[in-house]
Amino acid sequence: MHTVIFWFRKDLRLHDQRALDAALKLAPDRLLPVYVRPPADAVSPWVFPRSGPHRQAWQQSGVDALARQLAALGCPLIECVGDAPLRLMQIARAVGARTIVCEAHAAPEEVAEEARLRASLLEIGGELHTVWQTTLFDPAQLPWPATRLPSTFTAFRHGIEGAGVQPDAPRPEPKTLPPWPGQAHELPPEILAPRAFHPSDRDPRSSLPLGCAADSGADGAEAGGEAAAKAHLARYLARGLPHSYKATRDALTGVDFSSKCSPWFATGALSPRLFMAELRRFEAKSGTSEGSYWLWFEMLWRDYFRFLHCQYGQRLYRASGLASSSPPTHDAEAFARWCTGQTGNALVDAGMRELAATGFLSNRMRQIVASYLIHDLGGDWRAGAAWFESRLIDFDVYSNQGNWLYIAGRGTDPRGGRRFNPARQAEIHDADGSYRRQWGTLT
Ligand code: FAD
């Protein structure tokens, strides 16, 4: 009997699941899908929870949706809490499995996790198979090795567009899955997570940007899953919104000014290749526009920050980033005021309050508050990135690290950082003060 453990890491979906396809190609007689939730009380080096209540609730709704899909296929999801390599090895021993398959990652923590799991599996004569699926493009499709990217995003984009590279079509979801190994029914309770975990009894739809809740169906517990993701994308496209995207994308509030797909990219419920395939289908039907092109442009940023990790890895996490300038300073008291929306700057405070209350922030507000922490309060960009990790429902290690480094001028930005003047930004994007009034920072 050949048992394969499939480890659902970040991509909580069945469509376009290349790693799962690879697991099934290994021809297992028995399959055991496992998700390992990080402990809720994990604390960042900046001494606050790594995952706040909005993010935990959103993530769990994605897990719940996946669990229901897998149960319908007769191959239920095993849920555990704790250190993933440790839990997976406990399960492998308990069910006599020697093969684990999962998606590959290039961020340092994830790489270290894979290395530990691989080493532990070796000890029992087992093997870890990893499959890259987090980007639009396979590394082999790039016009350069993923470890020798062009030095700027613009050159990266021109290279991709010049070579005419397009993402592969998304793969369909499997119609059937092999059953569990018998021993899985007797896993000791200390390995399994308590079911029906909801950190705050919060309806995860309440964390969605205003208006998206309508897409997530009647069952709020599954708002983070792939059915809700597909419904949201279909609605966005059916309303022709890509055409207005370029003109509206810098708005501060509302649902239609940008795609709002990032919460589902973060749970992996939406594959970037499915997003692009649907966008191309939309363009074939209703024409291309500057707006629809710009969505592709932003998806290239998403890929760029991922591939940068293949090239630089841990260097992106140093205080000085890729720059040779001196490391940032940090003022803990100013940082605390920033986190709680009490800096005294009405626009920045409104953004920080929105983030705390909802778990979401527009791209423009992310830029403004990040710039304020780095360039006005003289704060450490790593603390800001950690706060975003804790609060954002769409937290994504690659996009978060990449954007923070970029604004700090410690990444590959040729302009050496981005400073946003909040007064000027308020004039342009909140001229009537409605955003600041909404968050109680302007009377
Ligand atoms: P849209 O504007 O509709 O764009 C479509 C998709 O393109 C997004 O869903 C996203 O996947 C991608 N995209 C858009 N802008 C960017 C960008 N600047 N960098 C990388 N990908 C992009 N995005 C996250 O998904 N997770 C994060 O943790 C995150 N942290 C950020 C931190 C800072 C300081 C900044 C300035 C930006 C951050 N972003 C992050 C990028 C961006 O703000 C969000 O992806 C975007 O606001 C999500 O809303 P949307 O889905 O409506 O995006």
Short mmCIF file of C-alpha atoms and ligand atoms in Angstrom, two decimals:
data_model
loop_
_atom_site.label_atom_id
_atom_site.label_comp_id
_atom_site.label_asym_id
_atom_site.label_seq_id
_atom_site.Cartn_x
_atom_site.Cartn_y
_atom_site.Cartn_z
CA MET A 1 0.00 0.00 0.00
CA HIS A 2 1.62 3.29 -1.08
CA THR A 3 0.49 6.19 1.11
CA VAL A 4 1.27 9.79 0.17
CA ILE A 5 0.76 12.66 2.60
CA PHE A 6 -0.26 15.83 0.80
CA TRP A 7 0.65 18.92 2.79
CA PHE A 8 -1.62 21.89 2.03
CA ARG A 9 0.65 24.84 2.88
CA LYS A 10 -0.54 28.19 1.53
CA ASP A 11 -2.59 27.13 -1.49
CA LEU A 12 -5.89 26.02 0.02
CA ARG A 13 -7.56 24.96 -3.21
CA LEU A 14 -8.11 22.04 -5.56
CA HIS A 15 -8.06 23.88 -8.91
CA ASP A 16 -4.64 24.51 -10.46
CA GLN A 17 -2.97 22.47 -7.71
CA ARG A 18 0.15 21.27 -9.51
CA ALA A 19 1.62 19.83 -6.35
CA LEU A 20 -1.50 17.73 -5.78
CA ASP A 21 -1.38 16.61 -9.43
CA ALA A 22 2.22 15.52 -8.82
CA ALA A 23 1.18 13.67 -5.66
CA LEU A 24 -1.50 11.81 -7.59
CA LYS A 25 0.98 10.94 -10.37
CA LEU A 26 3.03 9.08 -7.76
CA ALA A 27 0.07 6.69 -7.91
CA PRO A 28 -0.73 6.37 -4.26
CA ASP A 29 -3.29 3.82 -3.10
CA ARG A 30 -3.89 6.01 -0.09
CA LEU A 31 -3.77 9.81 0.24
CA LEU A 32 -3.78 11.84 3.42
CA PRO A 33 -4.32 15.59 3.02
CA VAL A 34 -2.94 17.58 5.97
CA TYR A 35 -3.05 21.23 6.99
CA VAL A 36 -0.93 22.47 9.90
CA ARG A 37 -2.05 25.75 11.43
CA PRO A 38 0.66 27.83 13.09
CA PRO A 39 0.03 28.25 16.83
CA ALA A 40 -2.33 31.18 17.48
CA ASP A 41 -0.02 32.57 20.15
CA ALA A 42 3.10 32.78 17.92
CA VAL A 43 4.75 36.14 18.59
CA SER A 44 6.82 38.25 16.18
CA PRO A 45 10.29 39.53 17.17
CA TRP A 46 8.53 42.88 17.70
CA VAL A 47 6.46 41.34 20.48
CA PHE A 48 2.95 41.18 19.07
CA PRO A 49 1.02 38.21 17.64
CA ARG A 50 2.23 37.10 14.23
CA SER A 51 -1.36 36.57 13.18
CA GLY A 52 -4.10 38.83 14.54
CA PRO A 53 -7.78 37.89 14.87
CA HIS A 54 -8.88 39.07 11.40
CA ARG A 55 -6.15 37.11 9.68
CA GLN A 56 -6.74 33.99 11.74
CA ALA A 57 -10.48 34.04 11.05
CA TRP A 58 -9.94 34.61 7.33
CA GLN A 59 -7.35 31.86 7.07
CA GLN A 60 -9.56 29.41 8.95
CA SER A 61 -12.48 30.09 6.64
CA GLY A 62 -10.23 29.05 3.75
CA VAL A 63 -9.30 25.87 5.62
CA ASP A 64 -12.96 25.13 6.41
CA ALA A 65 -13.92 25.50 2.75
CA LEU A 66 -11.12 23.19 1.66
CA ALA A 67 -12.06 20.67 4.37
CA ARG A 68 -15.59 20.54 3.04
CA GLN A 69 -14.43 20.02 -0.57
CA LEU A 70 -12.09 17.22 0.46
CA ALA A 71 -14.73 15.54 2.59
CA ALA A 72 -17.06 15.56 -0.43
CA LEU A 73 -14.35 13.69 -2.36
CA GLY A 74 -14.13 11.09 0.41
CA CYS A 75 -10.65 12.15 1.47
CA PRO A 76 -11.09 14.48 4.48
CA LEU A 77 -8.51 17.01 5.62
CA ILE A 78 -6.45 16.31 8.74
CA GLU A 79 -6.02 19.56 10.66
CA CYS A 80 -3.28 20.05 13.22
CA VAL A 81 -1.71 22.96 15.07
CA GLY A 82 1.99 23.53 15.73
CA ASP A 83 5.31 23.13 14.01
CA ALA A 84 4.55 21.75 10.55
CA PRO A 85 7.59 19.47 10.05
CA LEU A 86 7.10 18.01 13.53
CA ARG A 87 3.40 17.31 13.07
CA LEU A 88 3.88 15.90 9.58
CA MET A 89 6.53 13.50 10.84
CA GLN A 90 4.26 12.37 13.68
CA ILE A 91 1.56 11.65 11.13
CA ALA A 92 3.95 9.95 8.69
CA ARG A 93 5.12 7.61 11.47
CA ALA A 94 1.57 6.94 12.67
CA VAL A 95 0.28 5.97 9.22
CA GLY A 96 3.47 4.42 7.87
CA ALA A 97 3.88 6.96 5.05
CA ARG A 98 7.30 7.70 3.55
CA THR A 99 6.34 10.27 0.94
CA ILE A 100 5.18 13.83 1.53
CA VAL A 101 4.30 16.23 -1.31
CA CYS A 102 3.73 19.98 -1.06
CA GLU A 103 4.08 23.25 -2.96
CA ALA A 104 7.57 24.80 -2.97
CA HIS A 105 8.42 28.22 -1.56
CA ALA A 106 11.39 30.56 -1.68
CA ALA A 107 10.89 32.66 1.48
CA PRO A 108 13.49 31.83 4.16
CA GLU A 109 11.16 30.45 6.85
CA GLU A 110 9.38 28.24 4.37
CA VAL A 111 12.65 27.03 2.86
CA ALA A 112 13.95 26.20 6.34
CA GLU A 113 10.73 24.29 7.09
CA GLU A 114 11.18 22.24 3.91
CA ALA A 115 14.81 21.51 4.78
CA ARG A 116 13.89 20.26 8.27
CA LEU A 117 11.10 18.08 6.93
CA ARG A 118 13.35 16.66 4.21
CA ALA A 119 16.05 15.79 6.75
CA SER A 120 13.55 14.11 9.11
CA LEU A 121 12.05 12.12 6.26
CA LEU A 122 15.51 10.95 5.19
CA GLU A 123 15.98 9.44 8.64
CA ILE A 124 13.07 7.09 8.01
CA GLY A 125 14.06 6.47 4.39
CA GLY A 126 11.36 8.82 3.11
CA GLU A 127 11.24 11.68 0.61
CA LEU A 128 9.79 15.17 0.30
CA HIS A 129 8.60 16.24 -3.18
CA THR A 130 8.04 19.94 -3.73
CA VAL A 131 6.41 21.61 -6.74
CA TRP A 132 6.71 25.31 -7.62
CA GLN A 133 3.27 26.83 -8.26
CA THR A 134 3.16 30.19 -6.52
CA THR A 135 3.85 32.39 -9.56
CA LEU A 136 2.15 33.01 -12.90
CA PHE A 137 5.24 31.67 -14.66
CA ASP A 138 7.27 28.58 -14.14
CA PRO A 139 10.87 29.55 -13.41
CA ALA A 140 11.79 27.67 -16.63
CA GLN A 141 9.57 30.00 -18.67
CA LEU A 142 11.52 33.09 -17.65
CA PRO A 143 13.94 34.51 -20.22
CA TRP A 144 16.67 34.34 -17.48
CA PRO A 145 17.47 31.96 -14.62
CA ALA A 146 15.25 32.88 -11.62
CA THR A 147 18.46 33.45 -9.66
CA ARG A 148 19.73 36.06 -12.17
CA LEU A 149 16.85 38.46 -12.70
CA PRO A 150 17.23 41.82 -14.38
CA SER A 151 18.08 44.45 -11.80
CA THR A 152 14.75 46.35 -11.90
CA PHE A 153 11.06 45.55 -12.16
CA THR A 154 10.79 47.51 -15.42
CA ALA A 155 13.50 45.41 -17.03
CA PHE A 156 11.82 42.27 -15.68
CA ARG A 157 8.48 43.31 -17.21
CA HIS A 158 10.06 44.29 -20.54
CA GLY A 159 11.91 40.97 -20.63
CA ILE A 160 8.72 38.97 -20.05
CA GLU A 161 6.69 41.01 -22.51
CA GLY A 162 9.48 41.07 -25.11
CA ALA A 163 9.75 37.29 -24.99
CA GLY A 164 5.95 36.98 -25.29
CA VAL A 165 5.80 34.65 -22.33
CA GLN A 166 2.30 33.81 -21.12
CA PRO A 167 1.26 31.80 -18.09
CA ASP A 168 0.19 28.19 -18.62
CA ALA A 169 -3.52 27.46 -18.46
CA PRO A 170 -4.79 26.66 -14.95
CA ARG A 171 -5.27 22.97 -14.31
CA PRO A 172 -8.69 21.52 -13.50
CA GLU A 173 -9.41 20.14 -10.06
CA PRO A 174 -9.20 16.38 -9.55
CA LYS A 175 -12.51 14.55 -9.86
CA THR A 176 -11.55 11.76 -7.49
CA LEU A 177 -8.99 11.20 -4.76
CA PRO A 178 -7.67 7.99 -3.23
CA PRO A 179 -9.03 7.16 0.23
CA TRP A 180 -7.22 7.59 3.55
CA PRO A 181 -4.93 4.89 4.91
CA GLY A 182 -6.76 2.93 7.63
CA GLN A 183 -4.40 4.05 10.41
CA ALA A 184 -5.41 7.68 9.84
CA HIS A 185 -8.71 6.94 11.58
CA GLU A 186 -6.79 6.26 14.76
CA LEU A 187 -4.47 9.25 14.92
CA PRO A 188 -3.88 10.19 18.56
CA PRO A 189 -5.83 13.27 19.67
CA GLU A 190 -2.65 15.16 20.62
CA ILE A 191 -1.76 15.35 16.90
CA LEU A 192 -5.13 16.68 15.78
CA ALA A 193 -6.38 20.25 16.09
CA PRO A 194 -9.70 20.80 17.81
CA ARG A 195 -12.33 21.11 15.07
CA ALA A 196 -14.40 24.18 14.39
CA PHE A 197 -11.73 26.60 15.53
CA HIS A 198 -12.79 30.20 15.23
CA PRO A 199 -10.50 32.58 17.01
CA SER A 200 -13.02 35.24 17.76
CA ASP A 201 -16.32 33.80 16.63
CA ARG A 202 -16.08 36.51 14.04
CA ASP A 203 -17.84 36.06 10.72
CA PRO A 204 -14.82 36.14 8.38
CA ARG A 205 -16.90 38.09 5.87
CA SER A 206 -16.73 41.05 8.24
CA SER A 207 -13.01 41.28 7.41
CA LEU A 208 -13.61 41.59 3.70
CA PRO A 209 -13.30 44.95 2.02
CA LEU A 210 -16.70 46.59 2.04
CA GLY A 211 -19.05 44.96 -0.45
CA CYS A 212 -17.09 41.75 -1.13
CA ALA A 213 -19.12 39.90 1.49
CA ALA A 214 -21.90 39.53 -1.06
CA ASP A 215 -19.67 37.19 -3.04
CA SER A 216 -18.89 34.83 -0.26
CA GLY A 217 -22.21 33.06 -0.18
CA ALA A 218 -24.53 32.27 2.67
CA ASP A 219 -21.97 30.36 4.68
CA GLY A 220 -19.64 32.94 6.17
CA ALA A 221 -17.35 30.20 7.47
CA GLU A 222 -16.33 29.47 3.88
CA ALA A 223 -15.79 33.00 2.67
CA GLY A 224 -12.05 32.35 2.23
CA GLY A 225 -12.53 29.32 -0.02
CA GLU A 226 -12.32 28.81 -3.76
CA ALA A 227 -16.06 28.90 -4.52
CA ALA A 228 -16.25 32.37 -2.96
CA ALA A 229 -13.05 33.40 -4.76
CA LYS A 230 -14.38 32.35 -8.15
CA ALA A 231 -17.73 34.04 -7.49
CA HIS A 232 -15.96 37.26 -6.53
CA LEU A 233 -13.77 37.25 -9.65
CA ALA A 234 -16.73 36.44 -11.91
CA ARG A 235 -18.68 39.35 -10.48
CA TYR A 236 -15.73 41.74 -10.85
CA LEU A 237 -15.33 40.79 -14.51
CA ALA A 238 -19.05 40.67 -15.31
CA ARG A 239 -19.32 44.29 -14.22
CA GLY A 240 -16.59 45.30 -16.66
CA LEU A 241 -14.45 46.74 -13.86
CA PRO A 242 -11.03 45.91 -15.35
CA HIS A 243 -11.63 48.69 -17.90
CA SER A 244 -11.76 51.34 -15.17
CA TYR A 245 -8.98 49.80 -13.04
CA LYS A 246 -6.11 52.08 -14.15
CA ALA A 247 -8.15 55.20 -13.41
CA THR A 248 -9.50 54.05 -10.03
CA ARG A 249 -6.75 51.88 -8.53
CA ASP A 250 -5.31 54.59 -6.28
CA ALA A 251 -8.61 55.27 -4.49
CA LEU A 252 -8.64 54.88 -0.72
CA THR A 253 -12.00 53.33 -0.05
CA GLY A 254 -14.82 51.37 -1.69
CA VAL A 255 -15.04 47.95 -3.25
CA ASP A 256 -14.86 48.53 -7.00
CA PHE A 257 -11.69 50.58 -7.37
CA SER A 258 -9.47 47.51 -7.47
CA SER A 259 -10.05 43.78 -7.91
CA LYS A 260 -9.97 42.91 -4.17
CA CYS A 261 -8.70 39.46 -5.12
CA SER A 262 -5.74 39.59 -2.74
CA PRO A 263 -7.53 38.00 0.26
CA TRP A 264 -8.14 34.90 -1.89
CA PHE A 265 -4.64 34.90 -3.36
CA ALA A 266 -3.45 34.90 0.25
CA THR A 267 -5.37 31.75 1.20
CA GLY A 268 -4.39 30.28 -2.14
CA ALA A 269 -8.11 29.88 -2.88
CA LEU A 270 -7.52 31.69 -6.17
CA SER A 271 -4.67 30.64 -8.42
CA PRO A 272 -2.88 33.51 -10.21
CA ARG A 273 -3.09 31.49 -13.43
CA LEU A 274 -6.87 31.17 -13.10
CA PHE A 275 -7.08 34.93 -12.48
CA MET A 276 -5.06 35.64 -15.65
CA ALA A 277 -6.97 33.09 -17.74
CA GLU A 278 -10.26 34.70 -16.70
CA LEU A 279 -8.89 38.18 -17.38
CA ARG A 280 -7.77 37.09 -20.88
CA ARG A 281 -11.22 35.58 -21.49
CA PHE A 282 -12.76 38.88 -20.42
CA GLU A 283 -10.45 40.77 -22.83
CA ALA A 284 -11.32 38.43 -25.69
CA LYS A 285 -15.00 39.17 -25.11
CA SER A 286 -15.04 42.84 -24.23
CA GLY A 287 -11.75 44.15 -25.56
CA THR A 288 -8.43 45.10 -24.06
CA SER A 289 -7.92 48.45 -22.36
CA GLU A 290 -5.32 50.31 -20.38
CA GLY A 291 -7.16 49.14 -17.26
CA SER A 292 -7.11 45.45 -18.12
CA TYR A 293 -3.43 45.75 -19.11
CA TRP A 294 -2.68 47.31 -15.73
CA LEU A 295 -4.04 44.30 -13.86
CA TRP A 296 -1.52 42.16 -15.74
CA PHE A 297 1.14 44.74 -14.87
CA GLU A 298 0.33 44.37 -11.15
CA MET A 299 0.33 40.60 -11.40
CA LEU A 300 3.85 40.89 -12.83
CA TRP A 301 4.85 42.81 -9.68
CA ARG A 302 3.48 39.90 -7.69
CA ASP A 303 5.68 37.46 -9.66
CA TYR A 304 8.68 39.77 -9.49
CA PHE A 305 8.67 39.88 -5.68
CA ARG A 306 8.40 36.09 -5.58
CA PHE A 307 11.28 35.51 -7.99
CA LEU A 308 13.39 38.09 -6.10
CA HIS A 309 13.27 35.60 -3.22
CA CYS A 310 14.78 32.94 -5.48
CA GLN A 311 17.66 35.29 -6.18
CA TYR A 312 18.28 36.93 -2.80
CA GLY A 313 16.51 34.78 -0.16
CA GLN A 314 17.55 35.74 3.36
CA ARG A 315 19.29 38.94 2.16
CA LEU A 316 15.86 40.50 1.66
CA TYR A 317 15.29 40.13 5.41
CA ARG A 318 18.44 41.89 6.64
CA ALA A 319 17.93 45.26 8.34
CA SER A 320 19.76 46.95 5.45
CA GLY A 321 18.01 44.77 2.84
CA LEU A 322 19.96 44.77 -0.43
CA ALA A 323 21.34 48.26 0.24
CA SER A 324 24.71 49.04 1.70
CA SER A 325 23.37 52.02 3.70
CA SER A 326 23.37 51.86 7.49
CA PRO A 327 20.61 49.82 9.16
CA PRO A 328 17.41 51.67 10.13
CA THR A 329 16.84 53.20 13.53
CA HIS A 330 13.76 52.35 15.58
CA ASP A 331 11.70 54.35 18.03
CA ALA A 332 9.45 51.90 19.91
CA GLU A 333 7.18 54.61 21.27
CA ALA A 334 6.59 56.22 17.85
CA PHE A 335 6.04 52.75 16.39
CA ALA A 336 3.34 52.02 19.01
CA ARG A 337 1.59 55.30 18.10
CA TRP A 338 1.77 54.35 14.42
CA CYS A 339 0.30 50.88 15.04
CA THR A 340 -2.63 52.29 17.00
CA GLY A 341 -3.37 55.22 14.67
CA GLN A 342 -2.24 57.93 17.07
CA THR A 343 0.60 59.65 15.26
CA GLY A 344 -1.30 62.94 15.00
CA ASN A 345 -1.35 62.80 11.19
CA ALA A 346 -5.03 62.45 10.28
CA LEU A 347 -4.52 60.53 7.01
CA VAL A 348 -1.97 58.08 8.42
CA ASP A 349 -4.05 57.53 11.55
CA ALA A 350 -7.16 56.89 9.47
CA GLY A 351 -5.27 54.21 7.53
CA MET A 352 -3.91 52.53 10.64
CA ARG A 353 -7.37 52.51 12.19
CA GLU A 354 -8.89 51.02 9.06
CA LEU A 355 -6.23 48.31 9.07
CA ALA A 356 -6.90 47.48 12.73
CA ALA A 357 -10.67 47.46 12.28
CA THR A 358 -10.92 45.53 9.02
CA GLY A 359 -7.66 43.73 8.21
CA PHE A 360 -7.51 45.47 4.80
CA LEU A 361 -6.01 48.64 3.36
CA SER A 362 -5.90 50.00 -0.18
CA ASN A 363 -2.55 49.91 -1.96
CA ARG A 364 -2.25 53.70 -1.80
CA MET A 365 -2.88 53.78 1.96
CA ARG A 366 -0.33 50.96 2.44
CA GLN A 367 2.22 53.12 0.62
CA ILE A 368 1.35 56.23 2.64
CA VAL A 369 1.48 54.61 6.09
CA ALA A 370 4.62 52.62 5.27
CA SER A 371 6.39 55.72 3.98
CA TYR A 372 5.34 57.65 7.09
CA LEU A 373 6.78 55.02 9.44
CA ILE A 374 10.05 54.78 7.52
CA HIS A 375 10.69 58.33 6.34
CA ASP A 376 8.82 60.52 8.85
CA LEU A 377 9.02 58.56 12.10
CA GLY A 378 12.45 57.06 11.38
CA GLY A 379 11.09 53.58 12.13
CA ASP A 380 12.45 50.20 11.16
CA TRP A 381 10.74 48.93 8.01
CA ARG A 382 10.93 45.38 9.39
CA ALA A 383 8.69 46.31 12.33
CA GLY A 384 6.17 47.83 9.92
CA ALA A 385 6.28 44.72 7.74
CA ALA A 386 5.71 42.55 10.84
CA TRP A 387 2.70 44.68 11.85
CA PHE A 388 1.21 44.22 8.37
CA GLU A 389 1.86 40.48 8.68
CA SER A 390 -0.11 40.43 11.89
CA ARG A 391 -3.03 42.54 10.66
CA LEU A 392 -3.60 42.06 6.90
CA ILE A 393 -6.05 39.35 5.88
CA ASP A 394 -4.21 39.26 2.54
CA PHE A 395 -0.77 39.01 4.13
CA ASP A 396 1.63 37.49 1.65
CA VAL A 397 5.24 37.17 2.68
CA TYR A 398 6.64 37.91 -0.79
CA SER A 399 4.52 40.96 -1.66
CA ASN A 400 4.77 42.36 1.83
CA GLN A 401 8.55 42.08 2.11
CA GLY A 402 9.05 43.31 -1.44
CA ASN A 403 6.86 46.39 -1.06
CA TRP A 404 8.30 47.39 2.32
CA LEU A 405 11.85 47.08 1.01
CA TYR A 406 10.91 49.07 -2.06
CA ILE A 407 9.47 51.98 -0.05
CA ALA A 408 12.45 51.87 2.31
CA GLY A 409 14.79 52.07 -0.71
CA ARG A 410 16.50 48.85 0.37
CA GLY A 411 15.33 46.63 -2.48
CA THR A 412 15.98 46.87 -6.20
CA ASP A 413 14.32 50.27 -6.66
CA PRO A 414 16.48 52.45 -8.90
CA ARG A 415 15.02 55.59 -7.29
CA GLY A 416 16.27 54.60 -3.84
CA GLY A 417 12.99 54.59 -1.91
CA ARG A 418 9.57 56.19 -2.07
CA ARG A 419 8.50 59.02 0.17
CA PHE A 420 4.82 60.00 0.16
CA ASN A 421 3.88 63.40 1.54
CA PRO A 422 0.67 62.74 3.53
CA ALA A 423 -0.61 66.32 3.16
CA ARG A 424 -0.27 66.13 -0.63
CA GLN A 425 -1.76 62.61 -0.69
CA ALA A 426 -4.75 63.83 1.34
CA GLU A 427 -5.29 66.68 -1.15
CA ILE A 428 -5.25 64.27 -4.09
CA HIS A 429 -7.04 61.23 -2.68
CA ASP A 430 -9.19 62.56 0.16
CA ALA A 431 -9.94 66.10 -0.88
CA ASP A 432 -13.35 66.17 0.84
CA GLY A 433 -11.99 64.48 3.99
CA SER A 434 -14.55 61.68 3.84
CA TYR A 435 -11.97 58.93 4.37
CA ARG A 436 -10.47 60.65 7.40
CA ARG A 437 -13.95 61.35 8.79
CA GLN A 438 -14.95 57.72 8.26
CA TRP A 439 -12.12 56.69 10.59
CA GLY A 440 -12.67 59.49 13.08
CA THR A 441 -9.44 61.42 12.52
CA LEU A 442 -11.10 64.52 11.04
CA THR A 443 -14.12 66.22 12.51
P1 FAD B 1 -5.40 44.99 -7.33
O1 FAD B 1 -4.97 46.40 -7.39
O2 FAD B 1 -6.72 44.64 -7.89
O3 FAD B 1 -4.26 44.15 -8.08
C1 FAD B 1 -4.50 42.80 -8.53
C2 FAD B 1 -3.48 41.89 -7.89
O4 FAD B 1 -2.18 42.28 -8.31
C3 FAD B 1 -3.45 41.95 -6.37
O5 FAD B 1 -4.45 41.15 -5.78
C4 FAD B 1 -2.04 41.47 -6.09
O6 FAD B 1 -1.94 40.08 -6.11
C5 FAD B 1 -1.24 42.05 -7.25
N1 FAD B 1 -0.65 43.32 -6.83
C6 FAD B 1 -1.19 44.56 -6.92
N2 FAD B 1 -0.34 45.48 -6.46
C7 FAD B 1 0.77 44.81 -6.06
C8 FAD B 1 2.00 45.21 -5.49
N3 FAD B 1 2.30 46.49 -5.25
N4 FAD B 1 2.90 44.26 -5.18
C9 FAD B 1 2.65 42.96 -5.43
N5 FAD B 1 1.50 42.52 -5.97
C10 FAD B 1 0.57 43.44 -6.28
N6 FAD B 1 -0.20 42.56 -1.28
C11 FAD B 1 -0.54 41.36 -0.78
O7 FAD B 1 -1.21 40.59 -1.48
N7 FAD B 1 -0.12 40.97 0.47
C12 FAD B 1 0.63 41.79 1.27
O8 FAD B 1 1.00 41.41 2.38
C13 FAD B 1 0.95 43.09 0.78
N8 FAD B 1 1.67 43.95 1.54
C14 FAD B 1 1.94 45.21 1.05
C15 FAD B 1 2.69 46.10 1.83
C16 FAD B 1 2.95 47.39 1.37
C17 FAD B 1 3.76 48.33 2.21
C18 FAD B 1 2.47 47.79 0.11
C19 FAD B 1 2.73 49.18 -0.40
C20 FAD B 1 1.77 46.90 -0.69
C21 FAD B 1 1.49 45.60 -0.25
N9 FAD B 1 0.79 44.68 -1.05
C22 FAD B 1 0.50 43.44 -0.54
C23 FAD B 1 0.48 44.98 -2.48
C24 FAD B 1 -0.89 45.61 -2.75
O9 FAD B 1 -1.13 46.68 -1.87
C25 FAD B 1 -2.04 44.61 -2.64
O10 FAD B 1 -1.74 43.44 -3.38
C26 FAD B 1 -3.34 45.19 -3.17
O11 FAD B 1 -3.64 46.39 -2.51
C27 FAD B 1 -4.45 44.19 -2.97
O12 FAD B 1 -5.68 44.69 -3.41
P2 FAD B 1 -6.34 44.14 -4.75
O13 FAD B 1 -6.42 42.67 -4.73
O14 FAD B 1 -7.59 44.91 -4.93
O15 FAD B 1 -5.25 44.54 -5.81
#
